[in-house]
PDB file of C-alpha atoms in Angstrom:
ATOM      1  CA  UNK A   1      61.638 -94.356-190.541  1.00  0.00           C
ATOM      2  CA  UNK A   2      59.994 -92.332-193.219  1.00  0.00           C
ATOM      3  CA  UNK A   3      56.699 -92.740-194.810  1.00  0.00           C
ATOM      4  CA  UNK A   4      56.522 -90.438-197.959  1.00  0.00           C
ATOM      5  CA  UNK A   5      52.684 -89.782-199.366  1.00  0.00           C
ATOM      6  CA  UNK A   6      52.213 -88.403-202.518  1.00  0.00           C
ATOM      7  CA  UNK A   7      49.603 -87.999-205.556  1.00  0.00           C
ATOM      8  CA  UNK A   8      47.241 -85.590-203.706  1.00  0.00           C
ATOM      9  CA  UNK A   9      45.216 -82.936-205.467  1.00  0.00           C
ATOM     10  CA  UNK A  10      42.108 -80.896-206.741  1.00  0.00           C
ATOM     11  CA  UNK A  11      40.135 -82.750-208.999  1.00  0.00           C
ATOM     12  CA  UNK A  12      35.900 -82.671-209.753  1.00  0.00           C
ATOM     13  CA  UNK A  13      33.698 -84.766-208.454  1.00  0.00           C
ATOM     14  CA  UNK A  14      33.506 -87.876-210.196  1.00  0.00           C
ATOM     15  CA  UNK A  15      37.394 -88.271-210.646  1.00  0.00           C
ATOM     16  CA  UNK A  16      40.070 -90.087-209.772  1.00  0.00           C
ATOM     17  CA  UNK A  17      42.901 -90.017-208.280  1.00  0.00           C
ATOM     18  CA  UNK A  18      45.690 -92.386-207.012  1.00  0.00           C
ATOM     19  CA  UNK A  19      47.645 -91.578-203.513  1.00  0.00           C
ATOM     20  CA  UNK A  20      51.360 -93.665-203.036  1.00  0.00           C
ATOM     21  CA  UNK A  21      53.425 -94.220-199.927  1.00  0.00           C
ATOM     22  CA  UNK A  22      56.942 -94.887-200.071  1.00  0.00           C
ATOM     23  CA  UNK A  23      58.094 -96.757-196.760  1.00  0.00           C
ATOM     24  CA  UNK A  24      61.951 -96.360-196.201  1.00  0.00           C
ATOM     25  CA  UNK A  25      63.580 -97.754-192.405  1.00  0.00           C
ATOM     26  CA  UNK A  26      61.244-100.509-191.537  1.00  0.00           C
ATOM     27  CA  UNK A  27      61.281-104.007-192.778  1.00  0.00           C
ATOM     28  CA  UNK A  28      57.861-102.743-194.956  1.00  0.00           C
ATOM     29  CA  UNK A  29      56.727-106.442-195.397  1.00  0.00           C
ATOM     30  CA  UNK A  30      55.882-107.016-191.682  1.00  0.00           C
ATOM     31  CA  UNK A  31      53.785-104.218-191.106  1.00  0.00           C
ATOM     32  CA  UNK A  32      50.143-103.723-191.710  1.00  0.00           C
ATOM     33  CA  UNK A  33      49.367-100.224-193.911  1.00  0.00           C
ATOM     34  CA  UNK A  34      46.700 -98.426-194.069  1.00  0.00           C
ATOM     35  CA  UNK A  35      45.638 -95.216-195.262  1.00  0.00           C
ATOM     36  CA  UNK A  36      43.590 -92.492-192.739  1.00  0.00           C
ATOM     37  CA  UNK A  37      41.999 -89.119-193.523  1.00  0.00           C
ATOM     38  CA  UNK A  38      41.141 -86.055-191.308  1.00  0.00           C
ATOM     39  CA  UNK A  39      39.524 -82.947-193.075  1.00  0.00           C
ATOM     40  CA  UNK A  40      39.841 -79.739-190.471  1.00  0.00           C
ATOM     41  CA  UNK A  41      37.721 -79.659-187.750  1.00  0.00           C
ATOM     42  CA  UNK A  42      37.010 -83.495-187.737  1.00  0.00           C
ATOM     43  CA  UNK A  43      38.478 -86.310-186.297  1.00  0.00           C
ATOM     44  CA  UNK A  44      41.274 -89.034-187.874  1.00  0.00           C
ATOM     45  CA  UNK A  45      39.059 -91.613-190.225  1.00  0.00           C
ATOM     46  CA  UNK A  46      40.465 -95.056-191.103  1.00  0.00           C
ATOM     47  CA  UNK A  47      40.197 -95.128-194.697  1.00  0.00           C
ATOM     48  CA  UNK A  48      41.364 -98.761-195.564  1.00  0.00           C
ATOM     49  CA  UNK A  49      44.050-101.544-194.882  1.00  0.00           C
ATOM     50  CA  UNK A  50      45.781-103.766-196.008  1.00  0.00           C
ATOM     51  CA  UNK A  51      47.799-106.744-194.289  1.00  0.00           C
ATOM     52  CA  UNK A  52      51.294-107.400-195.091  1.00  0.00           C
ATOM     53  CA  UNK A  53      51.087-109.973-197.743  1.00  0.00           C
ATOM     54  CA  UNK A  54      47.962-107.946-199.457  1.00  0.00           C
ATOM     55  CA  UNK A  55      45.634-110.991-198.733  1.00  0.00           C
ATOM     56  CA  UNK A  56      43.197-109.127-196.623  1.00  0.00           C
ATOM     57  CA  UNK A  57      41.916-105.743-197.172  1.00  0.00           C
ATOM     58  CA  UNK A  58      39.482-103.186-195.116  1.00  0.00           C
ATOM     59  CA  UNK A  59      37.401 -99.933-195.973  1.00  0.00           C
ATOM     60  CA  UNK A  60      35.399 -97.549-194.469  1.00  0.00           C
ATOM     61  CA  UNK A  61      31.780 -97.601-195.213  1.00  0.00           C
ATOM     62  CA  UNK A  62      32.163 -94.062-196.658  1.00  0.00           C
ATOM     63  CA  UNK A  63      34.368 -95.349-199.601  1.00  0.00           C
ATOM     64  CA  UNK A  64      33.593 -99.467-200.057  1.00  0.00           C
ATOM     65  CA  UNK A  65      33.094 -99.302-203.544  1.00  0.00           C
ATOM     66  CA  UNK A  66      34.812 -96.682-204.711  1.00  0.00           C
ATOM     67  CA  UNK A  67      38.312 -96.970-203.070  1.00  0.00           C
ATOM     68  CA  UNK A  68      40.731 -99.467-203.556  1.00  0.00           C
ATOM     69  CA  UNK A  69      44.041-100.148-201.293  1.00  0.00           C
ATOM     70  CA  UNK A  70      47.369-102.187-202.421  1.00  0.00           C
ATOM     71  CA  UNK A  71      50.886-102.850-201.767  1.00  0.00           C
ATOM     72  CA  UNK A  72      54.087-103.550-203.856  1.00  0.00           C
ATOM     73  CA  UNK A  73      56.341-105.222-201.198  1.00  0.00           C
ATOM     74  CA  UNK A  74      59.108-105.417-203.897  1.00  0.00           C
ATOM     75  CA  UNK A  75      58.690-101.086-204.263  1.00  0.00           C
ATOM     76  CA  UNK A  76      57.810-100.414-200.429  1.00  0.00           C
ATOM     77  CA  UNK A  77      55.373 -98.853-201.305  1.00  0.00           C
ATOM     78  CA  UNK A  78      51.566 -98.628-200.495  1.00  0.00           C
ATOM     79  CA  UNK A  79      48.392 -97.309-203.045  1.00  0.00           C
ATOM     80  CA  UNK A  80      44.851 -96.066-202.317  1.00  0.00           C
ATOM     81  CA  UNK A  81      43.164 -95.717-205.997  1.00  0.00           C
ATOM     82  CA  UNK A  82      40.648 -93.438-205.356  1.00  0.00           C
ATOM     83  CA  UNK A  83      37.335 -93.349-208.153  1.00  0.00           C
ATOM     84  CA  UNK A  84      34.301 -91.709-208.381  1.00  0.00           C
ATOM     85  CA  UNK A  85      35.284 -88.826-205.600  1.00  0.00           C
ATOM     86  CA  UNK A  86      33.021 -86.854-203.859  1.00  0.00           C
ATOM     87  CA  UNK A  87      33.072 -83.256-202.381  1.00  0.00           C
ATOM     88  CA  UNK A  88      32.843 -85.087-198.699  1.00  0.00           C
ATOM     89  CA  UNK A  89      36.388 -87.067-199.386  1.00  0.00           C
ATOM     90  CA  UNK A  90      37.863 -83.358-199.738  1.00  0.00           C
ATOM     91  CA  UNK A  91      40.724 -84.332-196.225  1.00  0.00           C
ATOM     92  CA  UNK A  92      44.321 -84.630-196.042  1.00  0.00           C
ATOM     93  CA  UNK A  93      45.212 -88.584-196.666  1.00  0.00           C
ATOM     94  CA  UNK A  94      47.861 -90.087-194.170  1.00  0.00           C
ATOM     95  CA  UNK A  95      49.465 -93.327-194.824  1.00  0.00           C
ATOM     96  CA  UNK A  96      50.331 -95.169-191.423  1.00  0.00           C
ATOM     97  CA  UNK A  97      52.115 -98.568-190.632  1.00  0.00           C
ATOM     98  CA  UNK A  98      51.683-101.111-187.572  1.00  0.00           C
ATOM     99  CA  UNK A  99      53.544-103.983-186.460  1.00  0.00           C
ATOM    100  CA  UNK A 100      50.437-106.991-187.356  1.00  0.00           C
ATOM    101  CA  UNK A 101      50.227-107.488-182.981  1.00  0.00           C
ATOM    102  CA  UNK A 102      49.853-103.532-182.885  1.00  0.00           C
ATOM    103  CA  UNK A 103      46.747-102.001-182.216  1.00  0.00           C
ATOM    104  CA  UNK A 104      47.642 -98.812-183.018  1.00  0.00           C
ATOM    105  CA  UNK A 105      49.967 -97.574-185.688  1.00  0.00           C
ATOM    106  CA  UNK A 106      53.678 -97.301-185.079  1.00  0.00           C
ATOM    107  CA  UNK A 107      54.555 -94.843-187.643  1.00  0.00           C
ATOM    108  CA  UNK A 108      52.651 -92.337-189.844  1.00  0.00           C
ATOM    109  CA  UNK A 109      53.886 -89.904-193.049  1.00  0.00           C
ATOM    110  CA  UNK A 110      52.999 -86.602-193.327  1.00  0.00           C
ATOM    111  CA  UNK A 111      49.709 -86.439-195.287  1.00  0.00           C
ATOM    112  CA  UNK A 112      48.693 -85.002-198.903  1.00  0.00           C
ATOM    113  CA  UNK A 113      46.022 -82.652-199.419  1.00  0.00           C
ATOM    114  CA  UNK A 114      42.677 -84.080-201.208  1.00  0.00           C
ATOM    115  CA  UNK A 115      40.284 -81.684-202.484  1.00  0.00           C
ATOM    116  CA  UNK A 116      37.603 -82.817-204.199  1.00  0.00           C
ATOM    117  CA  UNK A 117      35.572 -79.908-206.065  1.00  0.00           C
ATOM    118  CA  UNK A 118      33.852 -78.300-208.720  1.00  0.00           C
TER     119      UNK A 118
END
């Protein structure tokens, strides 16, 4: 099982940008996503999630608003469009999967850096 993040980078508060997980070894349809962030020193924070069919998502009060999670079962592949960034969403991103009866995540990639600054 891999999960492959990607899209990470420094860019000023205010922009955008837009994170991807590829999903390769699992049957990506059946599993829950979601997409976590830990900056150094703190602990893991559940960014957002999304079911498996993309009915149903989930964010963190930090970035309701702002962030926006979805899925391309066709592509295996899960998004987190992230707008109006601020200097406190500087982390590494990790992209995680769950079986839907899970309650905590089966598999995780292995993060992309985040820096939000000026």
């Amino acid at each position: 099982v891999q999960l492959q993040a990607s899209g990470g980078g420094l860019v000023q508060p205010g922009g955008s940008l837009r994170l991807s997980c590829v999903v390769s070894g699992l049957p990506f349809s059946e599993y829950v996503m979601a997409w976590l962030r830990q900056d150094s020193g703190e602990e893991r924070e559940p960014v957002a999630s999304i079911t498996t069919t993309g009915g149903h998502t989930t964010y963190g009060d930090s970035v309701k608003g702002r962030f926006t999670i979805s899925r391309d079962n066709a592509r295996n592949t899960v998004y987190l469009q992230m707008n109006s960034l601020k200097s406190e969403d500087t982390a590494v991103y990790y992209c995680a999967a769950k079986e839907r009866m899970h309650l905590k995540y089966d598999y995780w990639g292995q993060g992309t850096q985040v820096t939000v600054s000026s």
